[in-house]
Amino acid sequence: AKSKAVTSRMEKRIVHERNVLATITNVCGITIAGLPNIQATFQDDKWAYMVLRENFVCDLSLAIHNHAVPDEARPYYAACIYSGISRLHDLGLIHRLINPSSVYITRGGMVKIADFRFAKIMDGSYRVTICGDPLYFAPEIVAQQGYDYAVDLWAYGVLLFEMYEGTTPFGNSDTDETSIFRAITAYRASRLNFNRASHEARKLIQSLMQYGNEERAGYKDPNVIFNAEYFNGKWLLCGGCCCSCSCCRGLDCRANIVCVCATYRYQVGRT
């Protein structure tokens, strides 16, 4: 409701999110893995509307809570999410709110990053604004040292940890911020307590959740992540898709590699 947006002082955030989505759509085209496509915006006396091409069923947070993410689908979800993050970084955008609540699952079982209210264009200097979800704050945010694209990589690692373990390494929504910040400040990758994640998933998560921002996988070369053992050679970042499946554009389906659409598409939330 427009009145609620005004009361909450969210007008600029809403317009900003619309502009970010429009930029993504204009630059990336109709479909790209991990990112939504905006079709139109309009308003009436009471409401403002954004029409997206995708039909969302639920967010990833709800799916994790209800144990509705199949083991074999997790690499697909992880690849789509990182494909979206990488494309945002290519566009000069930092998301700053990567968490399961900002990732939506479509009716066709694909995943899309959403909620761009904190997205910001990087201009070559570090950002200092404290925003996002504290459970996913990188150490440099907690230390108020200034930050860059690497905070999205850290948050992506925390998201993958939660996708496997059901919680973050630093607590949950009931944990007070002081305790969260102390845990992040004292964090070391070797201390991550895994119970369910595979060996390959653990290696990827640890490589993303490095304390130093420049040490995180993907910071200097995004292909380091897509070539990770976790993805078993199926996921390589590319400019397009060499198969005819519109849903996997941005993920490379090469000869002798099974098409991601045939292997990892799931329908979630139907009864």
Short mmCIF file of C-alpha atoms in Angstrom, two decimals:
data_model
loop_
_atom_site.label_atom_id
_atom_site.label_comp_id
_atom_site.label_asym_id
_atom_site.label_seq_id
_atom_site.Cartn_x
_atom_site.Cartn_y
_atom_site.Cartn_z
CA ALA A 1 0.00 0.00 0.00
CA LYS A 2 1.29 3.46 -0.86
CA SER A 3 0.21 4.84 2.52
CA LYS A 4 2.28 2.21 4.32
CA ALA A 5 5.29 2.98 2.13
CA VAL A 6 4.99 6.67 3.03
CA THR A 7 4.58 5.92 6.75
CA SER A 8 7.63 3.65 6.66
CA ARG A 9 9.56 6.15 4.53
CA MET A 10 10.12 3.50 1.89
CA GLU A 11 9.16 5.52 -1.21
CA LYS A 12 12.75 6.02 -2.35
CA ARG A 13 13.59 2.36 -1.67
CA ILE A 14 10.67 1.18 -3.82
CA VAL A 15 11.59 3.46 -6.69
CA HIS A 16 15.23 2.40 -6.33
CA GLU A 17 14.30 -1.29 -6.49
CA ARG A 18 12.20 -0.68 -9.59
CA ASN A 19 15.14 1.08 -11.25
CA VAL A 20 17.53 -1.75 -10.38
CA LEU A 21 15.15 -4.35 -11.80
CA ALA A 22 14.69 -2.28 -14.94
CA THR A 23 18.46 -2.07 -15.39
CA ILE A 24 18.82 -5.83 -15.00
CA THR A 25 16.04 -6.47 -17.51
CA ASN A 26 17.35 -3.96 -20.05
CA VAL A 27 20.92 -5.24 -19.91
CA CYS A 28 20.39 -8.96 -19.40
CA GLY A 29 17.37 -9.49 -21.63
CA ILE A 30 14.31 -11.60 -20.98
CA THR A 31 15.84 -14.41 -18.95
CA ILE A 32 19.05 -14.97 -17.03
CA ALA A 33 19.66 -17.58 -14.38
CA GLY A 34 19.25 -16.29 -10.84
CA LEU A 35 17.76 -12.87 -11.64
CA PRO A 36 14.13 -11.74 -12.12
CA ASN A 37 12.66 -9.93 -15.10
CA ILE A 38 10.40 -6.92 -14.61
CA GLN A 39 7.58 -6.52 -17.12
CA ALA A 40 5.80 -3.36 -16.00
CA THR A 41 5.12 -0.97 -13.13
CA PHE A 42 1.98 1.03 -12.47
CA GLN A 43 -0.05 2.52 -9.63
CA ASP A 44 -3.54 3.56 -8.61
CA ASP A 45 -4.76 5.70 -5.73
CA LYS A 46 -3.88 3.14 -3.05
CA TRP A 47 -1.34 0.71 -4.45
CA ALA A 48 1.92 0.59 -6.39
CA TYR A 49 2.56 -2.51 -8.50
CA MET A 50 5.57 -4.23 -10.04
CA VAL A 51 4.82 -7.03 -12.50
CA LEU A 52 7.50 -9.71 -12.79
CA ARG A 53 7.75 -12.33 -15.50
CA GLU A 54 8.22 -15.11 -12.95
CA ASN A 55 5.47 -16.72 -10.90
CA PHE A 56 6.95 -17.05 -7.40
CA VAL A 57 5.69 -19.78 -5.05
CA CYS A 58 7.73 -19.18 -1.89
CA ASP A 59 11.09 -17.95 -0.70
CA LEU A 60 14.06 -20.20 -0.01
CA SER A 61 13.78 -19.55 3.72
CA LEU A 62 10.36 -21.20 3.84
CA ALA A 63 11.59 -24.12 1.75
CA ILE A 64 14.55 -24.68 4.09
CA HIS A 65 12.32 -24.45 7.17
CA ASN A 66 9.94 -27.03 5.71
CA HIS A 67 12.78 -29.32 4.55
CA ALA A 68 11.49 -28.92 0.99
CA VAL A 69 14.86 -28.59 -0.77
CA PRO A 70 15.89 -32.01 -2.19
CA ASP A 71 19.57 -32.90 -1.77
CA GLU A 72 20.04 -33.30 -5.50
CA ALA A 73 18.50 -29.85 -6.17
CA ARG A 74 20.88 -27.91 -3.91
CA PRO A 75 23.71 -27.61 -6.46
CA TYR A 76 21.22 -26.20 -8.97
CA TYR A 77 19.92 -23.66 -6.47
CA ALA A 78 23.48 -22.75 -5.50
CA ALA A 79 24.55 -22.32 -9.12
CA CYS A 80 21.58 -20.14 -10.04
CA ILE A 81 22.06 -17.93 -7.00
CA TYR A 82 25.72 -17.40 -7.72
CA SER A 83 25.04 -16.83 -11.41
CA GLY A 84 22.74 -13.98 -10.34
CA ILE A 85 25.28 -12.57 -7.87
CA SER A 86 28.06 -12.71 -10.45
CA ARG A 87 25.92 -10.97 -13.07
CA LEU A 88 25.02 -8.21 -10.60
CA HIS A 89 28.72 -7.68 -9.90
CA ASP A 90 29.40 -7.55 -13.64
CA LEU A 91 26.85 -4.73 -13.81
CA GLY A 92 28.65 -2.90 -11.02
CA LEU A 93 25.95 -3.68 -8.43
CA ILE A 94 26.39 -4.98 -4.91
CA HIS A 95 23.26 -6.64 -3.44
CA ARG A 96 23.89 -6.37 0.32
CA LEU A 97 20.92 -8.54 1.32
CA ILE A 98 21.81 -12.05 0.13
CA ASN A 99 19.92 -14.46 2.39
CA PRO A 100 17.26 -17.18 1.93
CA SER A 101 14.43 -14.67 2.36
CA SER A 102 15.73 -12.74 -0.66
CA VAL A 103 15.78 -15.81 -2.91
CA TYR A 104 12.48 -16.90 -4.43
CA ILE A 105 11.47 -20.22 -5.97
CA THR A 106 9.31 -20.07 -9.06
CA ARG A 107 6.41 -22.33 -9.97
CA GLY A 108 8.74 -24.12 -12.37
CA GLY A 109 11.27 -24.84 -9.62
CA MET A 110 13.85 -22.21 -10.59
CA VAL A 111 15.37 -19.79 -8.10
CA LYS A 112 15.69 -16.02 -8.47
CA ILE A 113 17.38 -13.37 -6.33
CA ALA A 114 14.92 -10.66 -5.31
CA ASP A 115 14.64 -7.77 -2.81
CA PHE A 116 17.00 -5.19 -4.27
CA ARG A 117 16.18 -2.45 -1.76
CA PHE A 118 19.80 -2.25 -0.58
CA ALA A 119 21.45 -2.84 -3.96
CA LYS A 120 24.01 -0.18 -4.77
CA ILE A 121 26.19 0.77 -7.71
CA MET A 122 29.87 0.53 -6.81
CA ASP A 123 31.99 3.47 -7.94
CA GLY A 124 35.44 2.15 -7.06
CA SER A 125 35.37 3.12 -3.39
CA TYR A 126 34.38 1.10 -0.36
CA ARG A 127 30.86 1.36 1.04
CA VAL A 128 30.32 2.12 4.73
CA THR A 129 26.51 2.02 5.19
CA ILE A 130 25.44 -0.68 7.65
CA CYS A 131 22.45 -2.44 6.08
CA GLY A 132 21.15 -5.92 5.40
CA ASP A 133 20.66 -8.97 7.62
CA PRO A 134 23.09 -9.08 10.60
CA LEU A 135 23.26 -12.90 10.46
CA TYR A 136 24.85 -12.52 7.02
CA PHE A 137 27.15 -9.58 7.77
CA ALA A 138 30.74 -10.09 6.68
CA PRO A 139 33.44 -9.35 9.28
CA GLU A 140 34.39 -6.07 7.57
CA ILE A 141 30.82 -4.80 7.99
CA VAL A 142 30.85 -5.64 11.69
CA ALA A 143 34.26 -3.95 12.06
CA GLN A 144 32.97 -0.89 10.13
CA GLN A 145 36.05 -0.96 7.92
CA GLY A 146 34.27 -0.32 4.63
CA TYR A 147 33.35 -3.06 2.22
CA ASP A 148 32.91 -4.03 -1.42
CA TYR A 149 31.55 -6.90 -3.54
CA ALA A 150 33.12 -9.47 -1.21
CA VAL A 151 30.30 -9.08 1.32
CA ASP A 152 27.94 -10.77 -1.16
CA LEU A 153 30.33 -13.71 -1.44
CA TRP A 154 30.43 -14.07 2.35
CA ALA A 155 26.63 -13.90 2.57
CA TYR A 156 26.38 -16.49 -0.22
CA GLY A 157 28.59 -18.83 1.83
CA VAL A 158 26.38 -18.33 4.90
CA LEU A 159 23.30 -19.00 2.75
CA LEU A 160 24.78 -22.29 1.48
CA PHE A 161 25.62 -23.28 5.05
CA GLU A 162 22.02 -22.66 6.08
CA MET A 163 20.69 -24.52 3.05
CA TYR A 164 22.47 -27.64 4.29
CA GLU A 165 22.52 -27.23 8.06
CA GLY A 166 19.17 -25.49 8.59
CA THR A 167 20.65 -22.52 10.48
CA THR A 168 23.45 -19.99 10.12
CA PRO A 169 26.80 -20.42 11.93
CA PHE A 170 26.06 -17.34 14.03
CA GLY A 171 22.60 -17.97 15.41
CA ASN A 172 19.05 -17.38 14.25
CA SER A 173 16.42 -14.64 14.20
CA ASP A 174 16.10 -14.87 18.00
CA THR A 175 19.81 -14.25 18.62
CA ASP A 176 20.62 -10.73 19.79
CA GLU A 177 22.84 -8.63 17.54
CA THR A 178 25.64 -8.29 20.09
CA SER A 179 26.04 -12.07 20.25
CA ILE A 180 25.91 -12.32 16.45
CA PHE A 181 28.61 -9.66 16.02
CA ARG A 182 30.85 -11.30 18.62
CA ALA A 183 30.51 -14.65 16.86
CA ILE A 184 31.35 -13.12 13.47
CA THR A 185 34.34 -11.24 14.90
CA ALA A 186 35.69 -14.43 16.49
CA TYR A 187 34.97 -16.54 13.40
CA ARG A 188 37.51 -18.79 11.71
CA ALA A 189 36.66 -21.02 8.73
CA SER A 190 38.23 -24.05 10.38
CA ARG A 191 35.71 -23.80 13.22
CA LEU A 192 32.58 -24.21 11.10
CA ASN A 193 30.48 -26.99 12.60
CA PHE A 194 29.08 -29.12 9.77
CA ASN A 195 26.68 -32.01 10.26
CA ARG A 196 24.86 -32.52 6.96
CA ALA A 197 26.86 -30.82 4.20
CA SER A 198 28.86 -33.00 1.83
CA HIS A 199 32.64 -32.80 1.69
CA GLU A 200 32.44 -30.82 -1.56
CA ALA A 201 29.85 -28.41 -0.13
CA ARG A 202 31.99 -27.85 2.96
CA LYS A 203 35.01 -26.94 0.86
CA LEU A 204 33.02 -24.41 -1.16
CA ILE A 205 31.41 -22.84 1.91
CA GLN A 206 34.75 -22.52 3.70
CA SER A 207 36.34 -20.95 0.62
CA LEU A 208 33.56 -18.34 0.50
CA MET A 209 33.57 -17.63 4.23
CA GLN A 210 37.19 -16.52 4.49
CA TYR A 211 37.77 -13.76 7.04
CA GLY A 212 39.78 -11.62 4.64
CA ASN A 213 37.64 -10.24 1.83
CA GLU A 214 40.23 -10.75 -0.92
CA GLU A 215 40.73 -14.38 0.13
CA ARG A 216 37.13 -15.36 -0.66
CA ALA A 217 36.51 -17.64 -3.62
CA GLY A 218 35.21 -15.71 -6.61
CA TYR A 219 36.55 -12.34 -5.50
CA LYS A 220 39.17 -12.17 -8.25
CA ASP A 221 37.73 -14.70 -10.68
CA PRO A 222 34.06 -15.85 -10.61
CA ASN A 223 34.96 -19.02 -12.51
CA VAL A 224 36.75 -20.28 -9.40
CA ILE A 225 33.31 -20.93 -7.92
CA PHE A 226 31.71 -22.45 -10.99
CA ASN A 227 34.72 -24.73 -11.47
CA ALA A 228 34.53 -25.87 -7.85
CA GLU A 229 34.43 -29.60 -7.16
CA TYR A 230 30.99 -29.08 -5.60
CA PHE A 231 29.44 -28.44 -9.02
CA ASN A 232 31.07 -31.52 -10.51
CA GLY A 233 31.98 -29.76 -13.76
CA LYS A 234 28.34 -29.09 -14.70
CA TRP A 235 28.30 -25.40 -13.92
CA LEU A 236 30.44 -22.93 -15.80
CA LEU A 237 29.74 -19.23 -16.05
CA CYS A 238 29.20 -18.07 -19.61
CA GLY A 239 27.57 -15.27 -21.51
CA GLY A 240 24.62 -17.33 -22.63
CA CYS A 241 23.43 -20.88 -23.02
CA CYS A 242 24.16 -23.16 -25.92
CA CYS A 243 20.97 -25.16 -25.46
CA SER A 244 17.46 -24.02 -26.27
CA CYS A 245 16.18 -23.98 -22.67
CA SER A 246 15.33 -20.41 -21.71
CA CYS A 247 15.42 -21.13 -17.99
CA CYS A 248 19.13 -21.89 -17.84
CA ARG A 249 20.47 -18.93 -19.75
CA GLY A 250 23.67 -17.89 -18.02
CA LEU A 251 24.56 -21.48 -17.14
CA ASP A 252 26.61 -23.33 -19.70
CA CYS A 253 25.08 -26.59 -20.99
CA ARG A 254 27.93 -27.94 -23.08
CA ALA A 255 28.25 -31.14 -25.05
CA ASN A 256 28.45 -34.24 -22.85
CA ILE A 257 26.98 -32.28 -19.91
CA VAL A 258 23.39 -33.08 -18.99
CA CYS A 259 21.12 -30.09 -19.46
CA VAL A 260 20.45 -28.40 -16.12
CA CYS A 261 16.78 -28.05 -17.01
CA ALA A 262 16.29 -31.78 -17.41
CA THR A 263 18.29 -32.62 -14.29
CA TYR A 264 17.51 -30.01 -11.67
CA ARG A 265 14.12 -28.46 -12.32
CA TYR A 266 11.71 -28.98 -9.45
CA GLN A 267 8.20 -27.85 -8.73
CA VAL A 268 7.87 -26.61 -5.18
CA GLY A 269 4.83 -25.77 -3.13
CA ARG A 270 2.12 -27.42 -5.21
CA THR A 271 -0.53 -29.42 -3.41
#
